[in-house]
Amino acid sequence: MAAPHSRALDRNTVLCVSLAARPSDIGTRFHNYLYNRLGLNFVYKAFAPTDIVSAVAGIRGLPIRGAGVSMPYKEAVIDLVDVMEESAAAIESVNTIVNDDGVLHAYNTDYQAVVALLAASRFDRTAPVAVAGSGGMAKAVVAALRATGFTDVTVVARNRVAGAALAARYGYPHAVDAAGLAPATLVNATPIGMVGGPDADALPFDEALVDAATGCLDVVAMPPDTPMVRAMRARGLETIGGDAVIAGQAAAQFALYTGVTPTPEQIREASEYSRAGDATLTG
């Protein structure tokens, strides 16, 4: 997928950014592709802030129109914004900041994207589900499972405090590992399987559980075919990959920043372009 013709920047160009410990090219390429495709005078740049308080103050003061927020800042920015919109307040996790004339509004488009994907899936809502993780993305996923009617969900997290708190918030049980569970649907909301990470070739669950499951959702976008996704697709099972999650959440961010909603075809084009080259996901 070739990039559309780029435009010259000028003093009226609107800046949007992302804030992450390990910046990714995925969002940068996705947003800039659509800005150029739709002729919008915007530009998107990724940053790795050393001081998140100063970084958020800079959004307000420059002014920057919007910011994507990734690990480890999804909870850290809560006290730095002015308005927690429903999608962020419901799960106490922020992945998007929108600057409206100096007033910073916080959203969680991860949650919105996962709700849409689960609602369109054929996963059995009454069958057992296991979710690995307890961080910001896990919060979005567990909330989305509850919102879309999944009734039998276990939060599997080694962090006993965070895992138990997340599970209790939605009336689900918590386990420190998946021993004794028999989930039909497996959900990975951790960096396990991410290219370039220490667990790039690992499974988030024991191989026996992956072999017995009937479907999965994996939030890791690079690669979109993680070891767990590959294992299930090889058996012809339904999978939702992180490429779909990140494209959905980025499209929602794009609409918040610009007021323009891209078409499904434009989102597909931007998603393909964003994952070309050497982009790596940070979460």
CSV table of C-alpha atoms in Angstrom, one decimal:
chain,number,residue,atom,x,y,z
A,1,MET,CA,0.0,0.0,0.0
A,2,ALA,CA,1.7,3.2,-1.2
A,3,ALA,CA,1.3,6.4,0.8
A,4,PRO,CA,-0.8,9.1,-0.7
A,5,HIS,CA,1.0,12.3,-1.9
A,6,SER,CA,2.1,14.2,1.1
A,7,ARG,CA,1.6,18.0,1.6
A,8,ALA,CA,3.8,20.8,2.8
A,9,LEU,CA,3.3,21.8,6.4
A,10,ASP,CA,2.5,25.4,7.3
A,11,ARG,CA,1.7,27.5,10.4
A,12,ASN,CA,-1.9,26.3,10.3
A,13,THR,CA,-1.0,22.6,10.4
A,14,VAL,CA,-2.6,20.9,13.4
A,15,LEU,CA,-0.4,18.7,15.5
A,16,CYS,CA,-1.5,15.4,17.1
A,17,VAL,CA,0.9,13.1,19.0
A,18,SER,CA,1.2,9.8,20.8
A,19,LEU,CA,2.8,9.3,24.2
A,20,ALA,CA,4.4,5.9,24.9
A,21,ALA,CA,7.4,4.4,26.6
A,22,ARG,CA,8.3,2.6,23.4
A,23,PRO,CA,6.8,4.6,20.5
A,24,SER,CA,5.4,2.8,17.6
A,25,ASP,CA,5.2,3.7,13.9
A,26,ILE,CA,1.8,2.1,13.6
A,27,GLY,CA,-0.3,5.1,14.8
A,28,THR,CA,2.0,7.6,13.1
A,29,ARG,CA,1.6,5.9,9.8
A,30,PHE,CA,-2.1,5.3,10.2
A,31,HIS,CA,-3.0,8.9,11.0
A,32,ASN,CA,-0.7,10.5,8.6
A,33,TYR,CA,-1.9,8.2,5.8
A,34,LEU,CA,-5.5,9.4,6.4
A,35,TYR,CA,-4.6,13.0,6.8
A,36,ASN,CA,-3.0,12.9,3.3
A,37,ARG,CA,-5.7,10.7,1.8
A,38,LEU,CA,-8.4,13.1,3.0
A,39,GLY,CA,-6.5,16.3,2.4
A,40,LEU,CA,-6.5,17.4,6.0
A,41,ASN,CA,-3.9,19.9,7.3
A,42,PHE,CA,-2.8,17.7,10.2
A,43,VAL,CA,0.4,15.9,11.1
A,44,TYR,CA,1.0,13.1,13.7
A,45,LYS,CA,4.2,12.5,15.6
A,46,ALA,CA,5.1,9.8,18.2
A,47,PHE,CA,7.0,10.7,21.4
A,48,ALA,CA,8.6,8.9,24.3
A,49,PRO,CA,8.2,11.4,27.2
A,50,THR,CA,10.6,11.5,30.1
A,51,ASP,CA,8.2,13.5,32.2
A,52,ILE,CA,4.5,12.7,31.6
A,53,VAL,CA,3.3,15.6,33.6
A,54,SER,CA,5.2,18.1,31.5
A,55,ALA,CA,4.1,16.3,28.3
A,56,VAL,CA,0.4,16.6,29.1
A,57,ALA,CA,1.0,20.3,30.1
A,58,GLY,CA,2.5,20.7,26.6
A,59,ILE,CA,-0.6,19.4,25.0
A,60,ARG,CA,-2.6,22.1,26.7
A,61,GLY,CA,-0.1,24.9,26.2
A,62,LEU,CA,1.1,24.5,22.6
A,63,PRO,CA,-1.8,23.7,21.8
A,64,ILE,CA,-1.7,20.1,20.5
A,65,ARG,CA,-5.1,18.9,19.2
A,66,GLY,CA,-4.9,15.3,20.4
A,67,ALA,CA,-2.7,12.6,21.9
A,68,GLY,CA,-2.8,8.9,21.9
A,69,VAL,CA,-1.7,7.4,25.2
A,70,SER,CA,0.0,4.0,25.5
A,71,MET,CA,1.8,2.0,28.2
A,72,PRO,CA,2.7,2.9,30.9
A,73,TYR,CA,0.7,6.2,30.9
A,74,LYS,CA,-2.9,5.1,30.6
A,75,GLU,CA,-3.6,5.6,34.3
A,76,ALA,CA,-0.9,8.2,35.0
A,77,VAL,CA,-2.7,10.8,32.9
A,78,ILE,CA,-6.0,10.6,34.7
A,79,ASP,CA,-5.2,13.3,37.2
A,80,LEU,CA,-3.7,15.5,34.5
A,81,VAL,CA,-6.8,15.9,32.3
A,82,ASP,CA,-9.9,18.0,32.9
A,83,VAL,CA,-12.8,15.8,31.7
A,84,MET,CA,-13.0,12.0,31.9
A,85,GLU,CA,-15.5,11.0,29.2
A,86,GLU,CA,-17.7,8.0,29.7
A,87,SER,CA,-15.4,5.5,27.9
A,88,ALA,CA,-12.4,6.4,30.0
A,89,ALA,CA,-14.2,7.0,33.3
A,90,ALA,CA,-16.0,3.6,33.2
A,91,ILE,CA,-12.7,1.7,33.2
A,92,GLU,CA,-10.3,4.3,34.8
A,93,SER,CA,-8.0,4.1,31.8
A,94,VAL,CA,-7.2,6.7,29.1
A,95,ASN,CA,-5.8,6.1,25.6
A,96,THR,CA,-6.9,9.3,24.0
A,97,ILE,CA,-6.7,13.0,25.0
A,98,VAL,CA,-8.5,15.6,23.0
A,99,ASN,CA,-7.7,19.3,23.5
A,100,ASP,CA,-10.8,21.5,23.1
A,101,ASP,CA,-9.5,25.1,23.5
A,102,GLY,CA,-7.3,24.2,26.4
A,103,VAL,CA,-9.8,21.8,28.1
A,104,LEU,CA,-8.4,18.2,28.0
A,105,HIS,CA,-11.0,15.5,27.4
A,106,ALA,CA,-10.0,11.9,28.0
A,107,TYR,CA,-11.5,8.9,26.2
A,108,ASN,CA,-10.7,5.2,25.8
A,109,THR,CA,-11.1,4.1,22.2
A,110,ASP,CA,-9.5,0.7,23.0
A,111,TYR,CA,-12.7,0.0,24.8
A,112,GLN,CA,-14.9,1.2,22.0
A,113,ALA,CA,-13.0,-0.8,19.4
A,114,VAL,CA,-13.1,-4.1,21.4
A,115,VAL,CA,-16.8,-3.6,22.1
A,116,ALA,CA,-17.5,-3.4,18.3
A,117,LEU,CA,-15.3,-6.4,17.5
A,118,LEU,CA,-16.8,-8.6,20.2
A,119,ALA,CA,-20.3,-7.6,19.2
A,120,ALA,CA,-19.6,-8.7,15.6
A,121,SER,CA,-17.9,-11.9,16.7
A,122,ARG,CA,-19.4,-15.4,16.8
A,123,PHE,CA,-17.9,-16.2,20.2
A,124,ASP,CA,-20.3,-18.0,22.6
A,125,ARG,CA,-21.2,-15.4,25.2
A,126,THR,CA,-22.2,-18.1,27.7
A,127,ALA,CA,-19.0,-20.2,27.4
A,128,PRO,CA,-16.0,-19.7,29.7
A,129,VAL,CA,-13.5,-16.9,28.8
A,130,ALA,CA,-10.0,-16.4,30.3
A,131,VAL,CA,-8.3,-13.0,30.0
A,132,ALA,CA,-4.6,-12.7,30.6
A,133,GLY,CA,-3.5,-9.3,32.0
A,134,SER,CA,-4.6,-6.6,34.4
A,135,GLY,CA,-3.2,-3.4,32.9
A,136,GLY,CA,-4.8,-0.7,30.9
A,137,MET,CA,-5.7,-2.8,27.9
A,138,ALA,CA,-7.0,-5.6,30.1
A,139,LYS,CA,-9.3,-3.1,31.7
A,140,ALA,CA,-10.7,-2.1,28.3
A,141,VAL,CA,-11.1,-5.8,27.3
A,142,VAL,CA,-12.8,-6.9,30.5
A,143,ALA,CA,-15.2,-4.0,30.4
A,144,ALA,CA,-16.0,-4.7,26.8
A,145,LEU,CA,-16.7,-8.4,27.6
A,146,ARG,CA,-19.2,-7.3,30.3
A,147,ALA,CA,-20.8,-4.7,28.0
A,148,THR,CA,-21.3,-7.3,25.3
A,149,GLY,CA,-22.9,-9.9,27.5
A,150,PHE,CA,-20.1,-12.4,28.3
A,151,THR,CA,-21.1,-14.0,31.6
A,152,ASP,CA,-18.3,-16.5,32.5
A,153,VAL,CA,-15.0,-14.6,32.5
A,154,THR,CA,-11.9,-15.2,34.6
A,155,VAL,CA,-9.2,-12.6,34.9
A,156,VAL,CA,-5.8,-14.4,34.9
A,157,ALA,CA,-3.1,-12.1,36.3
A,158,ARG,CA,0.0,-12.7,38.5
A,159,ASN,CA,-0.5,-9.2,40.0
A,160,ARG,CA,-2.9,-10.3,42.7
A,161,VAL,CA,-3.9,-6.8,43.7
A,162,ALA,CA,-4.6,-5.4,40.2
A,163,GLY,CA,-6.1,-8.7,38.9
A,164,ALA,CA,-8.4,-9.1,41.9
A,165,ALA,CA,-9.5,-5.4,41.6
A,166,LEU,CA,-10.2,-5.6,37.9
A,167,ALA,CA,-12.2,-8.9,38.3
A,168,ALA,CA,-14.2,-7.6,41.2
A,169,ARG,CA,-15.1,-4.4,39.4
A,170,TYR,CA,-17.1,-6.5,36.9
A,171,GLY,CA,-18.2,-9.3,39.1
A,172,TYR,CA,-15.8,-11.9,37.6
A,173,PRO,CA,-13.4,-14.2,39.5
A,174,HIS,CA,-9.6,-13.7,39.5
A,175,ALA,CA,-6.9,-16.4,39.3
A,176,VAL,CA,-3.1,-16.0,39.4
A,177,ASP,CA,-2.8,-18.6,36.7
A,178,ALA,CA,-5.1,-20.6,34.4
A,179,ALA,CA,-4.6,-24.0,36.1
A,180,GLY,CA,-7.9,-25.8,36.4
A,181,LEU,CA,-9.7,-23.5,33.9
A,182,ALA,CA,-11.2,-24.8,30.7
A,183,PRO,CA,-11.9,-21.6,28.7
A,184,ALA,CA,-13.5,-21.7,25.3
A,185,THR,CA,-12.3,-18.2,24.4
A,186,LEU,CA,-8.8,-17.0,25.3
A,187,VAL,CA,-8.0,-13.3,25.4
A,188,ASN,CA,-4.4,-12.0,25.6
A,189,ALA,CA,-4.2,-8.4,27.0
A,190,THR,CA,-0.5,-8.6,27.7
A,191,PRO,CA,2.6,-7.9,25.5
A,192,ILE,CA,3.3,-11.7,25.2
A,193,GLY,CA,3.8,-12.5,21.5
A,194,MET,CA,4.9,-9.0,20.5
A,195,VAL,CA,7.7,-8.8,18.0
A,196,GLY,CA,10.9,-7.5,19.5
A,197,GLY,CA,9.8,-8.3,23.0
A,198,PRO,CA,11.3,-10.9,25.4
A,199,ASP,CA,8.2,-13.2,24.8
A,200,ALA,CA,7.8,-12.8,21.1
A,201,ASP,CA,7.6,-16.6,20.5
A,202,ALA,CA,5.6,-17.4,23.6
A,203,LEU,CA,2.0,-18.2,24.2
A,204,PRO,CA,0.0,-16.3,26.9
A,205,PHE,CA,-1.6,-19.5,28.0
A,206,ASP,CA,-0.4,-23.1,28.4
A,207,GLU,CA,-0.3,-25.0,25.0
A,208,ALA,CA,-2.9,-27.4,26.2
A,209,LEU,CA,-5.4,-24.6,26.8
A,210,VAL,CA,-4.7,-23.1,23.4
A,211,ASP,CA,-5.2,-26.5,21.8
A,212,ALA,CA,-8.5,-26.9,23.6
A,213,ALA,CA,-9.9,-23.4,23.0
A,214,THR,CA,-12.4,-22.6,20.3
A,215,GLY,CA,-11.4,-19.0,19.6
A,216,CYS,CA,-9.2,-16.1,20.7
A,217,LEU,CA,-8.8,-12.3,20.9
A,218,ASP,CA,-5.2,-11.1,21.0
A,219,VAL,CA,-4.5,-7.4,21.4
A,220,VAL,CA,-0.9,-7.6,20.1
A,221,ALA,CA,-0.8,-6.0,16.7
A,222,MET,CA,2.8,-6.6,15.6
A,223,PRO,CA,2.7,-9.3,14.4
A,224,PRO,CA,-1.1,-9.6,13.8
A,225,ASP,CA,-0.5,-13.4,13.6
A,226,THR,CA,0.9,-14.0,17.1
A,227,PRO,CA,1.8,-17.5,18.1
A,228,MET,CA,-1.7,-17.9,19.7
A,229,VAL,CA,-3.5,-16.5,16.7
A,230,ARG,CA,-1.5,-18.7,14.3
A,231,ALA,CA,-2.3,-21.8,16.3
A,232,MET,CA,-6.0,-21.2,16.3
A,233,ARG,CA,-6.2,-20.1,12.6
A,234,ALA,CA,-4.4,-23.3,11.6
A,235,ARG,CA,-7.4,-25.1,13.1
A,236,GLY,CA,-9.9,-22.9,11.3
A,237,LEU,CA,-11.1,-21.2,14.5
A,238,GLU,CA,-12.4,-17.7,14.9
A,239,THR,CA,-9.7,-15.2,15.9
A,240,ILE,CA,-9.6,-11.4,16.5
A,241,GLY,CA,-6.1,-10.0,16.0
A,242,GLY,CA,-4.5,-6.9,17.4
A,243,ASP,CA,-4.4,-5.4,14.0
A,244,ALA,CA,-8.2,-5.1,14.0
A,245,VAL,CA,-8.2,-3.7,17.6
A,246,ILE,CA,-5.6,-1.0,16.8
A,247,ALA,CA,-7.2,-0.1,13.5
A,248,GLY,CA,-10.6,0.3,15.2
A,249,GLN,CA,-9.3,2.4,18.1
A,250,ALA,CA,-7.1,4.6,15.8
A,251,ALA,CA,-10.1,5.3,13.5
A,252,ALA,CA,-12.1,6.4,16.6
A,253,GLN,CA,-9.2,8.6,17.6
A,254,PHE,CA,-9.0,10.1,14.1
A,255,ALA,CA,-12.7,11.0,14.2
A,256,LEU,CA,-12.3,12.7,17.6
A,257,TYR,CA,-9.3,14.7,16.5
A,258,THR,CA,-10.5,15.8,13.1
A,259,GLY,CA,-14.3,15.5,13.1
A,260,VAL,CA,-14.1,13.3,10.0
A,261,THR,CA,-15.1,9.7,10.1
A,262,PRO,CA,-13.1,7.6,7.6
A,263,THR,CA,-14.9,4.9,5.6
A,264,PRO,CA,-14.3,1.2,6.2
A,265,GLU,CA,-12.2,1.1,3.0
A,266,GLN,CA,-10.1,4.0,4.1
A,267,ILE,CA,-9.6,2.4,7.5
A,268,ARG,CA,-8.5,-0.8,5.8
A,269,GLU,CA,-6.1,1.1,3.5
A,270,ALA,CA,-4.6,3.0,6.5
A,271,SER,CA,-4.3,-0.2,8.6
A,272,GLU,CA,-2.4,-2.0,5.8
A,273,TYR,CA,-0.1,1.0,5.3
A,274,SER,CA,0.5,1.3,9.1
A,275,ARG,CA,1.7,-2.2,9.4
A,276,ALA,CA,4.0,-2.1,6.4
A,277,GLY,CA,7.7,-1.7,7.0
A,278,ASP,CA,9.3,-2.0,10.4
A,279,ALA,CA,6.6,-0.7,12.8
A,280,THR,CA,6.4,-2.3,16.2
A,281,LEU,CA,3.6,-2.2,18.8
A,282,THR,CA,4.1,-0.8,22.2
A,283,GLY,CA,0.6,-1.4,23.6
